[in-house]
Coordinates of C-alpha atoms in Angstrom, one line a residue:
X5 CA 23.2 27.3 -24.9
X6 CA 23.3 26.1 -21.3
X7 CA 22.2 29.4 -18.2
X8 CA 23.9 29.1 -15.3
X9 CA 21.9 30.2 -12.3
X10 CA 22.3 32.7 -9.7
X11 CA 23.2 32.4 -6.0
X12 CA 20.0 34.3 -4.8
X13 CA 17.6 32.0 -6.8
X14 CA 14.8 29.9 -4.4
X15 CA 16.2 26.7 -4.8
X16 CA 14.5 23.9 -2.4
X17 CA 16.3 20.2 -2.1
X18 CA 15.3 16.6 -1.2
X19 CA 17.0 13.4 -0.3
X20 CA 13.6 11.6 1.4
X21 CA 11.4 10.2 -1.8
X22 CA 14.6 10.5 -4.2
X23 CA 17.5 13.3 -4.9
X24 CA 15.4 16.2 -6.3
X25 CA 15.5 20.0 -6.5
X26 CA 13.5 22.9 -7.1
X27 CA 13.7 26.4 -8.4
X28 CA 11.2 29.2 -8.1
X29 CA 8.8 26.3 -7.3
X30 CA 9.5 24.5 -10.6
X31 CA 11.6 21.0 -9.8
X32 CA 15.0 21.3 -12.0
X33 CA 16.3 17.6 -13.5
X34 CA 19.4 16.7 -11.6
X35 CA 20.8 14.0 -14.4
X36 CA 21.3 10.7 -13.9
X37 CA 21.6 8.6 -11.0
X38 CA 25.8 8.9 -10.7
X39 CA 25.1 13.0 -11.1
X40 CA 22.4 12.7 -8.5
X41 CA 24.5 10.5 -6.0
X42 CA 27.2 13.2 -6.1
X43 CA 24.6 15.7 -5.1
X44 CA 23.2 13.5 -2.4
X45 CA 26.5 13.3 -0.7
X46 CA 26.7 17.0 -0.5
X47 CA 23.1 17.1 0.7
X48 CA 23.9 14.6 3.7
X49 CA 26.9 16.3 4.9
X50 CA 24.8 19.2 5.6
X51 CA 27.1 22.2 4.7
X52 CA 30.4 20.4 5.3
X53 CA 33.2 19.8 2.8
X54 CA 33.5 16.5 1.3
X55 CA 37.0 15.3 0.3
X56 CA 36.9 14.0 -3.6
X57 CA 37.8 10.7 -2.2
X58 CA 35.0 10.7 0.1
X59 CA 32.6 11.8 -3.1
X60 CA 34.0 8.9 -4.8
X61 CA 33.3 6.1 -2.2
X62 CA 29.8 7.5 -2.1
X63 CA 29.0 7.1 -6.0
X64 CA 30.7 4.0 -6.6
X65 CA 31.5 0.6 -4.3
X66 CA 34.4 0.1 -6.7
X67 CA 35.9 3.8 -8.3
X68 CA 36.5 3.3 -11.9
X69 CA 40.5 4.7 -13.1
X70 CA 39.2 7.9 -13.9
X71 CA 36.7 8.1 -11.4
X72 CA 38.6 11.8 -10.2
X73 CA 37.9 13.1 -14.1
X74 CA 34.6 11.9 -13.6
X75 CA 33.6 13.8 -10.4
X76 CA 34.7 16.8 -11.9
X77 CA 32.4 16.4 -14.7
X78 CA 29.7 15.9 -12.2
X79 CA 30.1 18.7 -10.4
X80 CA 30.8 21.1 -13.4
X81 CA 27.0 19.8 -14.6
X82 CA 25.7 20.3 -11.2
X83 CA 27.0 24.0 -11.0
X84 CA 25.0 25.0 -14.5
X85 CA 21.7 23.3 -12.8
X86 CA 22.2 25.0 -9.3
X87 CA 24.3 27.7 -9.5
X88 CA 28.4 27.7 -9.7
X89 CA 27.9 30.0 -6.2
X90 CA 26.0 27.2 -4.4
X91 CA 28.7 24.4 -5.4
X92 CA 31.9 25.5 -4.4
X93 CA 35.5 23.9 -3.5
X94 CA 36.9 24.8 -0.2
X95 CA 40.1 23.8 0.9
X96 CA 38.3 20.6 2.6
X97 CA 36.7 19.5 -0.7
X98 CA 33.5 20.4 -2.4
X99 CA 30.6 22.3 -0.4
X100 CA 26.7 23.1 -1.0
X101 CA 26.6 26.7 -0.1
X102 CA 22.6 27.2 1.1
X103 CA 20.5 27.6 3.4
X104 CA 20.0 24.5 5.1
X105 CA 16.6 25.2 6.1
X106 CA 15.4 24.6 2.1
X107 CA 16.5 21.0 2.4
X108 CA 14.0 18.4 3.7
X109 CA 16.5 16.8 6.0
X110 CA 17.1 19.2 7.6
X111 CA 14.3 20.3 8.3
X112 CA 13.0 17.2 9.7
X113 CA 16.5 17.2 12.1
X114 CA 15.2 20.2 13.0
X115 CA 12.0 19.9 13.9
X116 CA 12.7 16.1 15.1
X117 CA 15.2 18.0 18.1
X118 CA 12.4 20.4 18.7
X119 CA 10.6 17.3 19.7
X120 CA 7.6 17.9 16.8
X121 CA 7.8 14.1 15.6
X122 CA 4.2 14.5 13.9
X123 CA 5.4 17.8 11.7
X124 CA 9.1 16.2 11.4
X125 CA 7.6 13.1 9.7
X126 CA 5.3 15.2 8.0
X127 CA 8.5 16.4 5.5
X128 CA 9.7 12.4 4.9
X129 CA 8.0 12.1 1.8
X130 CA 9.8 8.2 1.5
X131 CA 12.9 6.8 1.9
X132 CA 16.4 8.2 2.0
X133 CA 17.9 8.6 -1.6
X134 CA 15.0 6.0 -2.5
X135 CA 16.2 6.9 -6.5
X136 CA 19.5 5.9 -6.1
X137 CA 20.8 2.5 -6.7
X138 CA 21.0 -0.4 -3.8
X139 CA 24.7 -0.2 -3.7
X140 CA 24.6 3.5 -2.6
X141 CA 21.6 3.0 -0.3
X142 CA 23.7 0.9 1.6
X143 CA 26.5 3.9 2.0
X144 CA 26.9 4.6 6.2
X145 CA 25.7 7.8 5.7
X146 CA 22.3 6.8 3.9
X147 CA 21.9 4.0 6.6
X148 CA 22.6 6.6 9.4
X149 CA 19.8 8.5 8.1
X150 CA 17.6 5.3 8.1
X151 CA 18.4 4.8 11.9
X152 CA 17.6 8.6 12.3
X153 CA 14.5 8.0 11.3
X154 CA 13.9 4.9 13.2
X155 CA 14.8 6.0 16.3
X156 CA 12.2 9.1 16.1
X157 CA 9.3 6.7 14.8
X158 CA 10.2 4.8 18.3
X159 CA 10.5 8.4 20.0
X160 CA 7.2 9.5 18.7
X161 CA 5.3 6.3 19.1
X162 CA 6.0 7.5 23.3
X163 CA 5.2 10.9 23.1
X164 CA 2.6 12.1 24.9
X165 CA -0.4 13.2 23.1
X166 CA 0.7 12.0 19.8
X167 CA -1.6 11.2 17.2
X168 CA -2.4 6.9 17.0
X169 CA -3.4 6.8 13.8
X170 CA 0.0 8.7 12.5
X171 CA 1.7 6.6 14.8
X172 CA 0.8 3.9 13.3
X173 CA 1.1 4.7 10.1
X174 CA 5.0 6.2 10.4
X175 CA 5.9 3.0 12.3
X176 CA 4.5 0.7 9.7
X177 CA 6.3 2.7 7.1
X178 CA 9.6 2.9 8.7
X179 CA 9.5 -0.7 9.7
X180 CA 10.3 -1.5 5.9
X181 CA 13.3 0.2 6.3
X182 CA 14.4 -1.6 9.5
X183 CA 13.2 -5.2 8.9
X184 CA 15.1 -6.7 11.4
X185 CA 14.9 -4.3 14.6
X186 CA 13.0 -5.6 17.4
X187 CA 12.8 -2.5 19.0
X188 CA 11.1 -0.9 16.8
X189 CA 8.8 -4.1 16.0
X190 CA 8.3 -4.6 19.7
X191 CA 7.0 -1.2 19.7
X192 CA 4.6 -1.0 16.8
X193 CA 3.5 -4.3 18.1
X194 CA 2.4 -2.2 21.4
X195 CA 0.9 0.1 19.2
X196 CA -1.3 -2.1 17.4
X197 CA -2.3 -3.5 20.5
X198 CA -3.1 -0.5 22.5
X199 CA -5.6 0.6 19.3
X200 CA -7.2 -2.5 19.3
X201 CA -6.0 -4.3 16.4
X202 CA -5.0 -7.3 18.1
X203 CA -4.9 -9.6 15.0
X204 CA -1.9 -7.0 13.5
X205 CA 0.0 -7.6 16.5
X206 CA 0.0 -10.9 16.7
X207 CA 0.8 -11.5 12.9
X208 CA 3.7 -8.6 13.0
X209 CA 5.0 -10.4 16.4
X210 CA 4.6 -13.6 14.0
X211 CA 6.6 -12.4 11.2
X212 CA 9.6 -10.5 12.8
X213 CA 10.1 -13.6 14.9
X214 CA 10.5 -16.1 11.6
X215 CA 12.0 -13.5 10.2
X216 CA 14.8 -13.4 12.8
X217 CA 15.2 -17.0 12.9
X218 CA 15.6 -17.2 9.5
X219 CA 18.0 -14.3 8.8
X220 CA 20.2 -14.5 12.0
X221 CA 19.4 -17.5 13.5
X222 CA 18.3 -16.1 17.0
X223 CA 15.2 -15.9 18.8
X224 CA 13.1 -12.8 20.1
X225 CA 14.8 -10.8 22.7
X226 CA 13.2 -9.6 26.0
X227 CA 11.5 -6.5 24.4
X228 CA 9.9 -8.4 21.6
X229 CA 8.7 -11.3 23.7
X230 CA 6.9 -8.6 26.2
X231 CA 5.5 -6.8 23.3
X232 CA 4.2 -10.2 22.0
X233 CA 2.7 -11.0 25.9
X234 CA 1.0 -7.5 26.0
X235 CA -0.4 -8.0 22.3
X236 CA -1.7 -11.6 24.2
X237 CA -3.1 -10.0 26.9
X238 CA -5.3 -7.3 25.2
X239 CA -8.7 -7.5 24.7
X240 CA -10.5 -8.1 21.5
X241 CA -13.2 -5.4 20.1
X242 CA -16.3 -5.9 17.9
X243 CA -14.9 -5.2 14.4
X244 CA -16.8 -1.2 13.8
X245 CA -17.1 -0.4 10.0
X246 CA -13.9 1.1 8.8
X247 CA -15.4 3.1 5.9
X248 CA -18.5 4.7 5.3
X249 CA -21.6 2.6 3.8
X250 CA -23.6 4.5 1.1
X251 CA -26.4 2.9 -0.6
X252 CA -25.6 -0.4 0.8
X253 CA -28.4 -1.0 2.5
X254 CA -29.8 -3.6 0.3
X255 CA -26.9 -5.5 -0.6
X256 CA -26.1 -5.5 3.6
X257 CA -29.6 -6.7 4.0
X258 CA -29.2 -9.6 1.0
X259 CA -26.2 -10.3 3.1
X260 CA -27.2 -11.3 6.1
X261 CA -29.4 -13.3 4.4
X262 CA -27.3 -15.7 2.6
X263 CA -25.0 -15.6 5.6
X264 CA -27.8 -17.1 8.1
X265 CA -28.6 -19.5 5.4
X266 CA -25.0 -21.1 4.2
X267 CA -22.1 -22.5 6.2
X268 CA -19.5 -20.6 3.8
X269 CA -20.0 -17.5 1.8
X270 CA -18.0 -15.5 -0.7
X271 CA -18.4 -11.8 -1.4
X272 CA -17.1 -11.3 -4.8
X273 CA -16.1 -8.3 -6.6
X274 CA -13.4 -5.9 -8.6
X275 CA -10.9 -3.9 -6.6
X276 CA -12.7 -1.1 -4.4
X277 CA -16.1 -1.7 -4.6
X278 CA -16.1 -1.7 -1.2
X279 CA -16.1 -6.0 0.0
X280 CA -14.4 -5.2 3.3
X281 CA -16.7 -2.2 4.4
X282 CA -20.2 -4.4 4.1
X283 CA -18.3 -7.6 5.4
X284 CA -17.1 -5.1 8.4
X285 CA -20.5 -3.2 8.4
X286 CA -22.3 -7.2 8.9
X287 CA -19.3 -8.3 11.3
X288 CA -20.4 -5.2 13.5
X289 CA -23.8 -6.5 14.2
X290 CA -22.9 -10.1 15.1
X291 CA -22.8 -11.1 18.7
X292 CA -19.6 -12.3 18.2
X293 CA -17.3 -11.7 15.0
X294 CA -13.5 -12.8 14.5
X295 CA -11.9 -10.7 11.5
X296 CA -8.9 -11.9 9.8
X297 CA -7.2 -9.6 7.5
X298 CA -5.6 -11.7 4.9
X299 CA -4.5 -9.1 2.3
X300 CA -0.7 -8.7 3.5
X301 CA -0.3 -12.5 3.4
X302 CA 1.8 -13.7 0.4
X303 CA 0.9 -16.6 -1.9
X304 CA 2.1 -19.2 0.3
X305 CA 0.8 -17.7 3.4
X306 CA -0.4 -19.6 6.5
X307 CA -4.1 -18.6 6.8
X308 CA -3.9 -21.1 9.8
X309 CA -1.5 -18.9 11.5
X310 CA -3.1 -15.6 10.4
X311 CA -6.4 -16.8 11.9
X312 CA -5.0 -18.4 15.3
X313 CA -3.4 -14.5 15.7
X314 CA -6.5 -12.9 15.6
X315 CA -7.9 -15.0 18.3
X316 CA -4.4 -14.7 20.3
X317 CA -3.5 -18.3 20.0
X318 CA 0.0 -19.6 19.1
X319 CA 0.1 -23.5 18.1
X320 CA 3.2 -25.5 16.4
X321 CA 0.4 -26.9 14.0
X322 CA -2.3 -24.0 13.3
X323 CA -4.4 -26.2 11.4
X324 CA -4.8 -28.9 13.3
X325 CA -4.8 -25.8 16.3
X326 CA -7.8 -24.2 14.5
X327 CA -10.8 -26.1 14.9
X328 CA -10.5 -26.8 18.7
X329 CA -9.9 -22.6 18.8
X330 CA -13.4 -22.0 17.4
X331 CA -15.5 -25.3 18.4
X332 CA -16.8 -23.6 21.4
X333 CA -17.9 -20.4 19.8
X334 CA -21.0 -19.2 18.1
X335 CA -19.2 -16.9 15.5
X336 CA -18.8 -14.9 12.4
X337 CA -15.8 -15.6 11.0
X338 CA -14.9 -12.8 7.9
X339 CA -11.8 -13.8 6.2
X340 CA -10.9 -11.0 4.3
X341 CA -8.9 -10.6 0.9
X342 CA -8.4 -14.1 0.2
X343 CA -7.6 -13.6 -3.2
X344 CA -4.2 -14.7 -2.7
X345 CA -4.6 -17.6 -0.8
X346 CA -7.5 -19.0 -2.3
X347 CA -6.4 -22.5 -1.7
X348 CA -5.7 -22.1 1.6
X349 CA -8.7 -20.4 2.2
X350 CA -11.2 -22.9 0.8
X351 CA -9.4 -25.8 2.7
X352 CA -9.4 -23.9 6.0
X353 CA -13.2 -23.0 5.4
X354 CA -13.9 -26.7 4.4
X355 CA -12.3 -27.9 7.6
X356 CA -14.3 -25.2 9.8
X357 CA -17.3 -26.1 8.0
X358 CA -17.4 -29.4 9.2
X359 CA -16.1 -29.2 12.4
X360 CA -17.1 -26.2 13.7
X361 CA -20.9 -26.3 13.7
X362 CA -21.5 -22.7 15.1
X363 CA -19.3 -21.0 13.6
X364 CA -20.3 -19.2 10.0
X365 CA -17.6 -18.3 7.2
X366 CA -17.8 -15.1 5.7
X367 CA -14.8 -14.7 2.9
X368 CA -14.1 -11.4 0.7
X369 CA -12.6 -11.8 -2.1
X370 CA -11.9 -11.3 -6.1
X371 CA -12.6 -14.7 -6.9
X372 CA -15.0 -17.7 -5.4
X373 CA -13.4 -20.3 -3.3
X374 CA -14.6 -23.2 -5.4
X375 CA -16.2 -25.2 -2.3
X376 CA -19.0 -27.3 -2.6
X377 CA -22.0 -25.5 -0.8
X378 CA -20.6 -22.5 -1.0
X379 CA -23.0 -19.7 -1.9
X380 CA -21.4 -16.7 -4.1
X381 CA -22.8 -13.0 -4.0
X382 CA -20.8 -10.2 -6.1
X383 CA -21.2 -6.4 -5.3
X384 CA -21.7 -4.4 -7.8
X385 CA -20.2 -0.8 -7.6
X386 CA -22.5 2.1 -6.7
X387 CA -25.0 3.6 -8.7
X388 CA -24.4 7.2 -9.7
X389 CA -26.9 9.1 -7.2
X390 CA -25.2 7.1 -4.2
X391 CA -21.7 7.3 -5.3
X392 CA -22.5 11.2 -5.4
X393 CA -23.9 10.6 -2.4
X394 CA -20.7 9.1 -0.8
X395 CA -18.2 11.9 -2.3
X396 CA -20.0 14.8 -0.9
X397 CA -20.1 13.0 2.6
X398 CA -16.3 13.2 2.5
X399 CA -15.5 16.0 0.1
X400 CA -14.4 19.2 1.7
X401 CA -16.2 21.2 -1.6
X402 CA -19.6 21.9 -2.9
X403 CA -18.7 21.4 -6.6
X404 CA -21.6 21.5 -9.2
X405 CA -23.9 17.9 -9.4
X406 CA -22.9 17.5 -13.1
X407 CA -19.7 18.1 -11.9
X408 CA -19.5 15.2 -9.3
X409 CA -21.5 12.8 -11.4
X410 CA -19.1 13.2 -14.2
X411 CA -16.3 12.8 -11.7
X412 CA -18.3 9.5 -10.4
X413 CA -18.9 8.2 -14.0
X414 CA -15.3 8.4 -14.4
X415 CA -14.4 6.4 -11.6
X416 CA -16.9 3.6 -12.1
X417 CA -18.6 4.4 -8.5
X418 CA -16.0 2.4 -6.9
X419 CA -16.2 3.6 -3.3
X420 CA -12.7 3.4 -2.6
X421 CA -11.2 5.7 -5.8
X422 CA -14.7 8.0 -4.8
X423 CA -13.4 7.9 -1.5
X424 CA -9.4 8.7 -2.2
X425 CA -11.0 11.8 -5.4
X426 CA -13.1 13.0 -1.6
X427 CA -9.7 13.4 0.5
X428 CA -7.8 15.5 -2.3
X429 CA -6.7 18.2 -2.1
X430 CA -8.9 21.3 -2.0
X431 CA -7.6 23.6 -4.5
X432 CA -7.7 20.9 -7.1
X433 CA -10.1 20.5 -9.7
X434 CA -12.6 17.9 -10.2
X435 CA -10.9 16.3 -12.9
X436 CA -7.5 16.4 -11.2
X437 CA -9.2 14.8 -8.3
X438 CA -10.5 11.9 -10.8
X439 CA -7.0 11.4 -12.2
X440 CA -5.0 11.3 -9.2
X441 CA -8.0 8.4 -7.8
X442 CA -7.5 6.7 -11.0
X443 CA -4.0 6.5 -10.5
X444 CA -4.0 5.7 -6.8
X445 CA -5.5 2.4 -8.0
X446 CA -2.7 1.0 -9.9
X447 CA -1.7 -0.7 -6.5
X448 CA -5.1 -3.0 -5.6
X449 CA -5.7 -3.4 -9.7
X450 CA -1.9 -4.3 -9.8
X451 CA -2.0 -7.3 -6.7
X452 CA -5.7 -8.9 -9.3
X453 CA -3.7 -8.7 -12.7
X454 CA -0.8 -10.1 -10.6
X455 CA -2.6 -13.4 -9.9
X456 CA -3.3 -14.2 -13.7
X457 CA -1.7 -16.4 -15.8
X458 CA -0.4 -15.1 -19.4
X459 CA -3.6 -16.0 -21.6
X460 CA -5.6 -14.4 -18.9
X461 CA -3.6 -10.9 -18.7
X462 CA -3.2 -10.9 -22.5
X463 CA -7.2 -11.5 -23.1
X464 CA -7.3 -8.7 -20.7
X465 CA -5.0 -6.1 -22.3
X466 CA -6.8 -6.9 -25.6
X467 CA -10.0 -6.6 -24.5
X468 CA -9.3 -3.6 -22.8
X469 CA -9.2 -1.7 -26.2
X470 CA -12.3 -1.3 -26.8
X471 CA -14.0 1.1 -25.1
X472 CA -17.6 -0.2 -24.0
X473 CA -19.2 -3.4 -24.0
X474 CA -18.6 -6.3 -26.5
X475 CA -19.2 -9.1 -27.5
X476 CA -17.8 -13.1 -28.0
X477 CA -17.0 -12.4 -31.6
X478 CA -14.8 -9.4 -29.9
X479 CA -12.9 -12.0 -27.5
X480 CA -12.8 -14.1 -30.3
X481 CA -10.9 -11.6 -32.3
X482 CA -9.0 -10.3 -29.1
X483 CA -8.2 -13.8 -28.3
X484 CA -6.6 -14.9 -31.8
X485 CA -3.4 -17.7 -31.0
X486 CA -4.5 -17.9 -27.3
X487 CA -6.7 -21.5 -26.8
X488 CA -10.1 -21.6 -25.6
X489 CA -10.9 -17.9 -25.1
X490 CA -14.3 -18.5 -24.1
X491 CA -12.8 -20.3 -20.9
X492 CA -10.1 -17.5 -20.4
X493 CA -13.3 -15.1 -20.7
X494 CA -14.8 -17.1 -17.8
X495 CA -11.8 -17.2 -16.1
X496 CA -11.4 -13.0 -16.3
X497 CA -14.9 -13.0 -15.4
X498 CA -14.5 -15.0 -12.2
X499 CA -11.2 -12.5 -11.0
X500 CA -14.0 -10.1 -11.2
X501 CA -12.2 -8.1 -14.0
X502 CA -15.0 -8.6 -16.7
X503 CA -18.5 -7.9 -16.4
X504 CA -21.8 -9.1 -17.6
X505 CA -23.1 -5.8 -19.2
X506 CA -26.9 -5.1 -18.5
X507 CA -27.2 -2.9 -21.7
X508 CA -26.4 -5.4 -24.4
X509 CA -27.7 -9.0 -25.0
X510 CA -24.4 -11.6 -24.5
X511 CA -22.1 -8.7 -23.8
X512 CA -19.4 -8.1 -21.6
X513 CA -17.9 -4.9 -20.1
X514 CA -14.5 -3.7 -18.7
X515 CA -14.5 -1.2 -15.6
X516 CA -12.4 1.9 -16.8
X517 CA -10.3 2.1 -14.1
X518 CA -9.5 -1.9 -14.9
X519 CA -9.3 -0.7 -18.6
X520 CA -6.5 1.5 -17.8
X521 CA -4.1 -0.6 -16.3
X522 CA -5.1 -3.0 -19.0
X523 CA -4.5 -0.7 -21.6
X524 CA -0.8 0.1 -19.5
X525 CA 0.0 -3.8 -19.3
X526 CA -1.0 -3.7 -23.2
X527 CA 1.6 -1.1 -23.6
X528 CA 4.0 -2.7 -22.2

């Protein structure tokens, strides 16, 4: 038996993130994504009728014959899940009867007139109707949200006294939205300027420009081209350590090291043990450092390029542009997440090796470069008393230390899922904490199993059943129809996703957070 619910029940709404609703706290499922679209329409209009015609247009690009039947079964579902008094048909068409102050959008309109861009972006938990199919994301009145919001990122990016760091951060999210406008590009470009991340400028100024070329054929208008001149124009400071180093100090000191000794060297290493904080941490004690962030490159990306931007060069050719950029300089050169562009990376490194003679190569990645000369060091994640160590430094609790060492345990002592369990929420537990840092990983576990090839991810997902070391005769059972497993192994080994294990003769060992997603791309 279906309830219908009352007019005087708390219901809340949402069209940023997805269509979603709430009552008395709990969310309420809204059906699928036609239902939902129906809904969403109401939501935008904000309290204003909408013709059935106009509801139509909305859910579909093309209305079916009985499109008119349909809508009416939408809306007779809708009125069981919120209420047949909140969903009502006035002589204009069908209505949300609410208060407009429990839906999201509204309450970033309001607070957005108010002037309060920091709270107002605070309630966009994503994109516009992000649940809802392409065709209906592309409705006028979803895109006239869209500019809504990009016109207050640019608003707030002005404001006086605004926070940079949120700035930063709402530009570079609404900028996915609004690929192609060089107003707001020429703006986050300022902004990455102004808080000294030169290189970003440069490479965002580098990308909207191809990207206008290749999309619409023009060049960079006034605005963008004066963005792109400040970005030029600013200076360039030492890279600082982005995220603090706990128990590091040997591995910094074994560092430096190997650095002064070698031409080109590669610090190796699974997802978030923390590569870019000790190349950062070594980077801030050279005289003179150049930092290229090479994460947000894709497969094909021009390292050349990305390089020649953090030094605020432009050339036609950025190869051949890249040694006369450096010859003169006595350097530190990190190139940072190269796991992606390995290729590009070793030949760029080769080519500064030889020609550059003062100029040292640092590279992070998951993998080696392969170059001849090239020495190799892999961090290890933390050991259990310093990746307590580095939780309580950021953790806004003082929980029990079984409690954090079982919390640490859990997460492998990977600084960057300690880090992420530190900044949770307050209220949560421990164990919550742990779960929502294992899952916050999926993304940099995701972009390693992304670069294998089939054998490799299915060695991987098999492997990741057993839970603790093994041993060859395991791969060799895990391995089965797939050919030369012991290479595959070494293969899995160099993507830093196995381990030598220190507690077993000639065994091998699987990070748990890596053995979740394994066990998920198993699954699947």
């Amino acid at each position: 038996m279906t309830t219908e619910h009352a007019e005087g029940e708390d219901l809340r709404f949402a069209v940023f993130g997805g269509v979603r609703a709430w009552r008395d706290g709990q969310e309420v499922e809204l059906g699928p994504a036609k239902q939902r679209a129906l809904l969403a329409a109401l939501l935008l209009a904000d309290g204003r009728p909408v013709p059935s015609r106009g509801l139509e247009a909305f859910v579909w690009t093309a209305p079916p014959l009985n499109a008119t039947s349909l809508i009416q079964t939408y809306v007779s579902r809708l009125r069981k899940i919120v209420g047949r008094a909140c969903l009502v048909l006035d002589p204009g068409g069908y209505r949300l009867r609410h208060d407009p102050a429990r839906v999201d959008l509204h309450r970033f309109r309001t607070l957005r007139d108010r002037a309060e861009l920091g709270p107002a972006f605070a309630v966009v938990a994503g994109a516009p109707c992000a649940d809802l199919g392409a065709a209906t994301r592309a409705h006028p009145a979803i895109v006239a949200v869209e500019r809504e919001l990009v016109e207050a990122a640019i608003a707030y990016a002005v404001a006086d006294h605004a926070d940079l760091d949120d700035v930063t951060r709402v530009l570079e999210w609404v900028a996915t939205m609004a690929p192609l406008d060089e107003a707001l590009f020429a703006r986050l470009i300022r902004v990455y300027a102004e808080s000294g991340r030169g290189s970003d400028a440069l490479l965002t100024y580098d990308r909207i420009r191809r990207r206008l070329r290749d999309e619409l054929g023009v060049l960079p208008g006034p605005e963008l081209t004066d963005a792109h001149r400040t970005a030029l124009d600013a200076p360039s400071p030492q890279p600082a350590e982005t995220t603090p180093l706990v128990g590091r100090r040997r591995e910094l000191q074994a560092l430096a090291e190997t650095v002064r000794d070698s031409r080109v060297t590669t610090l190796v290493g699974p997802p978030g043990v923390g590569k870019t904080a000790v190349a950062l941490a070594l980077a801030a004690r050279a005289e003179d450092a150049v930092v290229v962030r090479l994460g947000e490159l894709a497969e094909d990306g021009d390292v050349a390029a990305a390089l020649l931007a953090s030094v605020g060069v432009a050339a036609a050719d950025p190869v051949a542009a890249v040694p006369a950029a450096l010859r003169d300089r006595r350097a530190l050169l990190v190139l940072d997440g190269a796991e992606r562009v390995v290729a590009a990376c070793a030949a760029l490194a080769g080519v500064i090796a030889y020609e550059c003679p003062d100029v040292t190569v640092l590279v992070t990645s998951r993998r080696p470069l392969g170059l001849p000369g090239e020495e190799v060091r892999e961090l290890a994640p933390l050991d259990m008393s310093d990746a307590a160590g580095l939780f309580l430094r950021g953790a806004r609790r003082s929980p029990t230390d079984r409690d954090v060492a079982e919390l640490c345990r859990r997460l492998d002592g990977l600084p960057l899922a300690i880090l992420r369990a530190a900044a949770g929420p307050t209220g949560a537990s421990l164990g919550a904490l742990a779960d929502r840092a294992l899952d916050s990983m999926a993304e940099p576990v995701g972009r390693s199993l992304a670069l294998l090839t089939p054998d490799q991810r299915t060695l991987l997902a098999r492997l990741a059943l057993i839970d603790g070391p093994f041993t060859l005769a395991d791969v060799e059972w895990a391995a089965r129809e797939i050919p030369e497993p012991v290479t595959v192994l070494g293969d899995l080994i160099e993507h830093s996703l196995v381990h030598r294990a220190s507690d077993i003769e000639d065994g091998y060992r699987i990070l748990g957070v890596i053995r979740k997603f394994g066990l998920a791309d198993h699954a699947a």
